[in-house]
């Protein structure tokens, strides 16, 4: 019991230190399923909405928005795209902001008929499969500004019951130095750890997400840090497997970006 208490305390202070060292960041992941034959319509839909998200940033409703293309992307693979809205305030994230104000600000001269048409196209071109509310709790030190074409490897993790704090601590204390070394040597662009703010439920698919950023597939495959794991790393992986399950992995390419 004393050992468990110390693990929880260490994890708590690690999270507090992270919060003090960087601005808080909250992210809303929204996964989109696009039916076969709707790809062009969906692309046009997101192009239209990009101006609305630009206005949302100007209005202070959020601090950014991204559109990511997901792989694998077949019709039976689930979502083919993901949008990410960025916030510095969890209240703003949950409230969503004033979309009507952003809509009219982006398109002040849009007729009611055309507005209705765009809303119909939005509904028809994709299905919103699910949302995930996340808090960033750790990240590497880097200057990566995530240009269009950025590749993200998204790992969906499920911490085992009672092991969430120990898992977060191990990511930050044991694995983050490896990731930072990769960033410093040019093997990857950045790494981050996200906590699912509603992921404590037993039925939740993932309690945490880690994101490995690369400038593209070239850096991912040829970055120079893809060699065999050391004995220490292998031991760390074994210990990590006792704390969490890796549920799935997705590759995402940045298609649109608003800041």
mmCIF file of N, CA, C and O in Angstrom, residues 162-212:
data_model
loop_
_atom_site.group_PDB
_atom_site.id
_atom_site.type_symbol
_atom_site.label_atom_id
_atom_site.label_comp_id
_atom_site.label_asym_id
_atom_site.label_seq_id
_atom_site.Cartn_x
_atom_site.Cartn_y
_atom_site.Cartn_z
ATOM 1 N N UNK A 162 -6.964 0.746 -11.946
ATOM 2 C CA UNK A 162 -6.117 1.190 -10.847
ATOM 3 C C UNK A 162 -4.703 1.551 -11.241
ATOM 4 O O UNK A 162 -3.893 1.913 -10.374
ATOM 5 N N UNK A 163 -4.375 1.497 -12.552
ATOM 6 C CA UNK A 163 -2.996 1.712 -12.988
ATOM 7 C C UNK A 163 -2.811 2.999 -13.797
ATOM 8 O O UNK A 163 -1.739 3.215 -14.363
ATOM 9 N N UNK A 164 -3.821 3.842 -13.855
ATOM 10 C CA UNK A 164 -3.728 5.039 -14.692
ATOM 11 C C UNK A 164 -2.569 5.948 -14.276
ATOM 12 O O UNK A 164 -1.782 6.402 -15.111
ATOM 13 N N UNK A 165 -2.451 6.230 -12.978
ATOM 14 C CA UNK A 165 -1.374 7.093 -12.497
ATOM 15 C C UNK A 165 -0.006 6.487 -12.738
ATOM 16 O O UNK A 165 0.932 7.179 -13.156
ATOM 17 N N UNK A 166 0.136 5.182 -12.460
ATOM 18 C CA UNK A 166 1.414 4.507 -12.678
ATOM 19 C C UNK A 166 1.772 4.495 -14.158
ATOM 20 O O UNK A 166 2.937 4.663 -14.533
ATOM 21 N N UNK A 167 0.759 4.307 -15.022
ATOM 22 C CA UNK A 167 1.008 4.316 -16.464
ATOM 23 C C UNK A 167 1.498 5.692 -16.920
ATOM 24 O O UNK A 167 2.486 5.805 -17.656
ATOM 25 N N UNK A 168 0.811 6.754 -16.499
ATOM 26 C CA UNK A 168 1.213 8.105 -16.890
ATOM 27 C C UNK A 168 2.633 8.402 -16.409
ATOM 28 O O UNK A 168 3.443 8.996 -17.130
ATOM 29 N N UNK A 169 2.940 7.997 -15.185
ATOM 30 C CA UNK A 169 4.269 8.228 -14.642
ATOM 31 C C UNK A 169 5.332 7.497 -15.459
ATOM 32 O O UNK A 169 6.407 8.046 -15.737
ATOM 33 N N UNK A 170 5.046 6.280 -15.874
ATOM 34 C CA UNK A 170 6.029 5.520 -16.646
ATOM 35 C C UNK A 170 6.239 6.139 -18.022
ATOM 36 O O UNK A 170 7.372 6.199 -18.514
ATOM 37 N N UNK A 171 5.163 6.614 -18.653
ATOM 38 C CA UNK A 171 5.320 7.297 -19.939
ATOM 39 C C UNK A 171 6.239 8.506 -19.792
ATOM 40 O O UNK A 171 7.125 8.736 -20.629
ATOM 41 N N UNK A 172 6.008 9.289 -18.738
ATOM 42 C CA UNK A 172 6.757 10.530 -18.561
ATOM 43 C C UNK A 172 8.177 10.311 -18.069
ATOM 44 O O UNK A 172 9.119 10.963 -18.537
ATOM 45 N N UNK A 173 8.336 9.390 -17.111
ATOM 46 C CA UNK A 173 9.633 9.225 -16.472
ATOM 47 C C UNK A 173 10.551 8.242 -17.205
ATOM 48 O O UNK A 173 11.774 8.407 -17.194
ATOM 49 N N UNK A 174 9.974 7.238 -17.850
ATOM 50 C CA UNK A 174 10.796 6.188 -18.470
ATOM 51 C C UNK A 174 10.873 6.348 -19.984
ATOM 52 O O UNK A 174 11.956 6.317 -20.567
ATOM 53 N N UNK A 175 9.724 6.557 -20.621
ATOM 54 C CA UNK A 175 9.708 6.552 -22.087
ATOM 55 C C UNK A 175 9.947 7.926 -22.706
ATOM 56 O O UNK A 175 10.513 8.027 -23.792
ATOM 57 N N UNK A 176 9.519 8.982 -22.035
ATOM 58 C CA UNK A 176 9.714 10.319 -22.605
ATOM 59 C C UNK A 176 11.186 10.617 -22.909
ATOM 60 O O UNK A 176 11.482 11.211 -23.955
ATOM 61 N N UNK A 177 12.143 10.257 -22.047
ATOM 62 C CA UNK A 177 13.551 10.509 -22.402
ATOM 63 C C UNK A 177 13.971 9.843 -23.708
ATOM 64 O O UNK A 177 14.767 10.417 -24.465
ATOM 65 N N UNK A 178 13.438 8.634 -24.002
ATOM 66 C CA UNK A 178 13.735 7.995 -25.291
ATOM 67 C C UNK A 178 13.164 8.841 -26.433
ATOM 68 O O UNK A 178 13.828 9.061 -27.453
ATOM 69 N N UNK A 179 11.931 9.298 -26.254
ATOM 70 C CA UNK A 179 11.300 10.116 -27.292
ATOM 71 C C UNK A 179 12.056 11.432 -27.480
ATOM 72 O O UNK A 179 12.243 11.895 -28.614
ATOM 73 N N UNK A 180 12.487 12.038 -26.369
ATOM 74 C CA UNK A 180 13.223 13.296 -26.459
ATOM 75 C C UNK A 180 14.552 13.102 -27.186
ATOM 76 O O UNK A 180 14.973 13.964 -27.977
ATOM 77 N N UNK A 181 15.184 11.964 -26.937
ATOM 78 C CA UNK A 181 16.435 11.653 -27.639
ATOM 79 C C UNK A 181 16.198 11.533 -29.135
ATOM 80 O O UNK A 181 17.007 12.015 -29.943
ATOM 81 N N UNK A 182 15.078 10.900 -29.522
ATOM 82 C CA UNK A 182 14.735 10.789 -30.935
ATOM 83 C C UNK A 182 14.503 12.168 -31.557
ATOM 84 O O UNK A 182 14.936 12.445 -32.678
ATOM 85 N N UNK A 183 13.817 13.041 -30.826
ATOM 86 C CA UNK A 183 13.564 14.392 -31.324
ATOM 87 C C UNK A 183 14.876 15.147 -31.496
ATOM 88 O O UNK A 183 15.122 15.782 -32.533
ATOM 89 N N UNK A 184 15.735 15.054 -30.493
ATOM 90 C CA UNK A 184 17.004 15.788 -30.525
ATOM 91 C C UNK A 184 17.916 15.325 -31.657
ATOM 92 O O UNK A 184 18.676 16.116 -32.217
ATOM 93 N N UNK A 185 17.827 14.031 -32.008
ATOM 94 C CA UNK A 185 18.690 13.481 -33.058
ATOM 95 C C UNK A 185 18.048 13.516 -34.443
ATOM 96 O O UNK A 185 18.659 13.088 -35.422
ATOM 97 N N UNK A 186 16.806 14.032 -34.537
ATOM 98 C CA UNK A 186 16.144 14.136 -35.832
ATOM 99 C C UNK A 186 15.378 12.899 -36.245
ATOM 100 O O UNK A 186 14.954 12.791 -37.395
ATOM 101 N N UNK A 187 15.172 11.963 -35.326
ATOM 102 C CA UNK A 187 14.454 10.743 -35.652
ATOM 103 C C UNK A 187 12.950 10.903 -35.688
ATOM 104 O O UNK A 187 12.247 10.104 -36.299
ATOM 105 N N UNK A 188 12.440 11.927 -35.017
ATOM 106 C CA UNK A 188 11.016 12.246 -35.045
ATOM 107 C C UNK A 188 10.862 13.729 -34.764
ATOM 108 O O UNK A 188 11.805 14.394 -34.331
ATOM 109 N N UNK A 189 9.649 14.247 -34.983
ATOM 110 C CA UNK A 189 9.425 15.681 -34.812
ATOM 111 C C UNK A 189 8.979 16.036 -33.396
ATOM 112 O O UNK A 189 9.420 17.039 -32.826
ATOM 113 N N UNK A 190 8.107 15.201 -32.811
ATOM 114 C CA UNK A 190 7.642 15.468 -31.451
ATOM 115 C C UNK A 190 6.884 14.253 -30.928
ATOM 116 O O UNK A 190 6.576 13.320 -31.673
ATOM 117 N N UNK A 191 6.580 14.295 -29.633
ATOM 118 C CA UNK A 191 5.799 13.236 -28.970
ATOM 119 C C UNK A 191 4.945 13.892 -27.905
ATOM 120 O O UNK A 191 5.353 14.865 -27.264
ATOM 121 N N UNK A 192 3.727 13.361 -27.702
ATOM 122 C CA UNK A 192 2.865 13.888 -26.657
ATOM 123 C C UNK A 192 1.995 12.806 -26.046
ATOM 124 O O UNK A 192 1.719 11.776 -26.667
ATOM 125 N N UNK A 193 1.578 13.041 -24.798
ATOM 126 C CA UNK A 193 0.708 12.128 -24.057
ATOM 127 C C UNK A 193 -0.583 12.855 -23.721
ATOM 128 O O UNK A 193 -0.569 13.956 -23.161
ATOM 129 N N UNK A 194 -1.720 12.247 -24.077
ATOM 130 C CA UNK A 194 -3.034 12.832 -23.849
ATOM 131 C C UNK A 194 -3.858 11.920 -22.945
ATOM 132 O O UNK A 194 -3.803 10.704 -23.073
ATOM 133 N N UNK A 195 -4.618 12.538 -22.055
ATOM 134 C CA UNK A 195 -5.512 11.779 -21.176
ATOM 135 C C UNK A 195 -6.962 11.983 -21.625
ATOM 136 O O UNK A 195 -7.399 13.123 -21.820
ATOM 137 N N UNK A 196 -7.685 10.898 -21.807
ATOM 138 C CA UNK A 196 -9.108 10.958 -22.121
ATOM 139 C C UNK A 196 -9.849 11.455 -20.881
ATOM 140 O O UNK A 196 -9.867 10.782 -19.848
ATOM 141 N N UNK A 197 -10.453 12.627 -20.981
ATOM 142 C CA UNK A 197 -11.090 13.227 -19.815
ATOM 143 C C UNK A 197 -12.330 12.458 -19.365
ATOM 144 O O UNK A 197 -12.790 12.620 -18.234
ATOM 145 N N UNK A 198 -12.881 11.620 -20.244
ATOM 146 C CA UNK A 198 -14.023 10.782 -19.893
ATOM 147 C C UNK A 198 -13.663 9.310 -20.000
ATOM 148 O O UNK A 198 -14.533 8.458 -20.166
ATOM 149 N N UNK A 199 -12.385 9.000 -19.891
ATOM 150 C CA UNK A 199 -11.921 7.637 -20.126
ATOM 151 C C UNK A 199 -11.827 6.768 -18.898
ATOM 152 O O UNK A 199 -11.269 5.671 -18.958
ATOM 153 N N UNK A 200 -12.363 7.240 -17.772
ATOM 154 C CA UNK A 200 -12.299 6.456 -16.547
ATOM 155 C C UNK A 200 -13.330 5.329 -16.526
ATOM 156 O O UNK A 200 -13.222 4.392 -15.758
ATOM 157 N N UNK A 201 -14.359 5.436 -17.384
ATOM 158 C CA UNK A 201 -15.391 4.398 -17.400
ATOM 159 C C UNK A 201 -14.829 3.078 -17.918
ATOM 160 O O UNK A 201 -13.976 3.058 -18.800
ATOM 161 N N UNK A 202 -15.314 1.990 -17.356
ATOM 162 C CA UNK A 202 -14.831 0.670 -17.755
ATOM 163 C C UNK A 202 -15.044 0.427 -19.243
ATOM 164 O O UNK A 202 -14.219 -0.190 -19.909
ATOM 165 N N UNK A 203 -16.149 0.950 -19.792
ATOM 166 C CA UNK A 203 -16.479 0.700 -21.189
ATOM 167 C C UNK A 203 -15.706 1.590 -22.151
ATOM 168 O O UNK A 203 -15.802 1.410 -23.365
ATOM 169 N N UNK A 204 -14.987 2.590 -21.652
ATOM 170 C CA UNK A 204 -14.250 3.497 -22.535
ATOM 171 C C UNK A 204 -13.227 2.718 -23.347
ATOM 172 O O UNK A 204 -12.525 1.849 -22.829
ATOM 173 N N UNK A 205 -13.144 3.042 -24.644
ATOM 174 C CA UNK A 205 -12.235 2.310 -25.528
ATOM 175 C C UNK A 205 -10.789 2.584 -25.154
ATOM 176 O O UNK A 205 -9.973 1.656 -25.083
ATOM 177 N N UNK A 206 -10.446 3.842 -24.921
ATOM 178 C CA UNK A 206 -9.071 4.214 -24.585
ATOM 179 C C UNK A 206 -9.076 5.242 -23.469
ATOM 180 O O UNK A 206 -9.894 6.169 -23.466
ATOM 181 N N UNK A 207 -8.187 5.096 -22.517
ATOM 182 C CA UNK A 207 -8.059 6.063 -21.431
ATOM 183 C C UNK A 207 -6.996 7.101 -21.736
ATOM 184 O O UNK A 207 -6.998 8.196 -21.167
ATOM 185 N N UNK A 208 -6.070 6.769 -22.634
ATOM 186 C CA UNK A 208 -4.974 7.663 -22.998
ATOM 187 C C UNK A 208 -4.651 7.511 -24.484
ATOM 188 O O UNK A 208 -4.950 6.478 -25.087
ATOM 189 N N UNK A 209 -4.027 8.545 -25.012
ATOM 190 C CA UNK A 209 -3.533 8.514 -26.386
ATOM 191 C C UNK A 209 -2.116 9.070 -26.393
ATOM 192 O O UNK A 209 -1.856 10.099 -25.756
ATOM 193 N N UNK A 210 -1.212 8.391 -27.075
ATOM 194 C CA UNK A 210 0.098 8.975 -27.338
ATOM 195 C C UNK A 210 0.181 9.297 -28.823
ATOM 196 O O UNK A 210 -0.370 8.573 -29.655
ATOM 197 N N UNK A 211 0.843 10.401 -29.141
ATOM 198 C CA UNK A 211 0.959 10.849 -30.524
ATOM 199 C C UNK A 211 2.423 11.074 -30.857
ATOM 200 O O UNK A 211 3.092 11.897 -30.222
ATOM 201 N N UNK A 212 2.924 10.334 -31.833
ATOM 202 C CA UNK A 212 4.277 10.516 -32.348
ATOM 203 C C UNK A 212 4.187 11.288 -33.657
ATOM 204 O O UNK A 212 3.542 10.825 -34.603
#
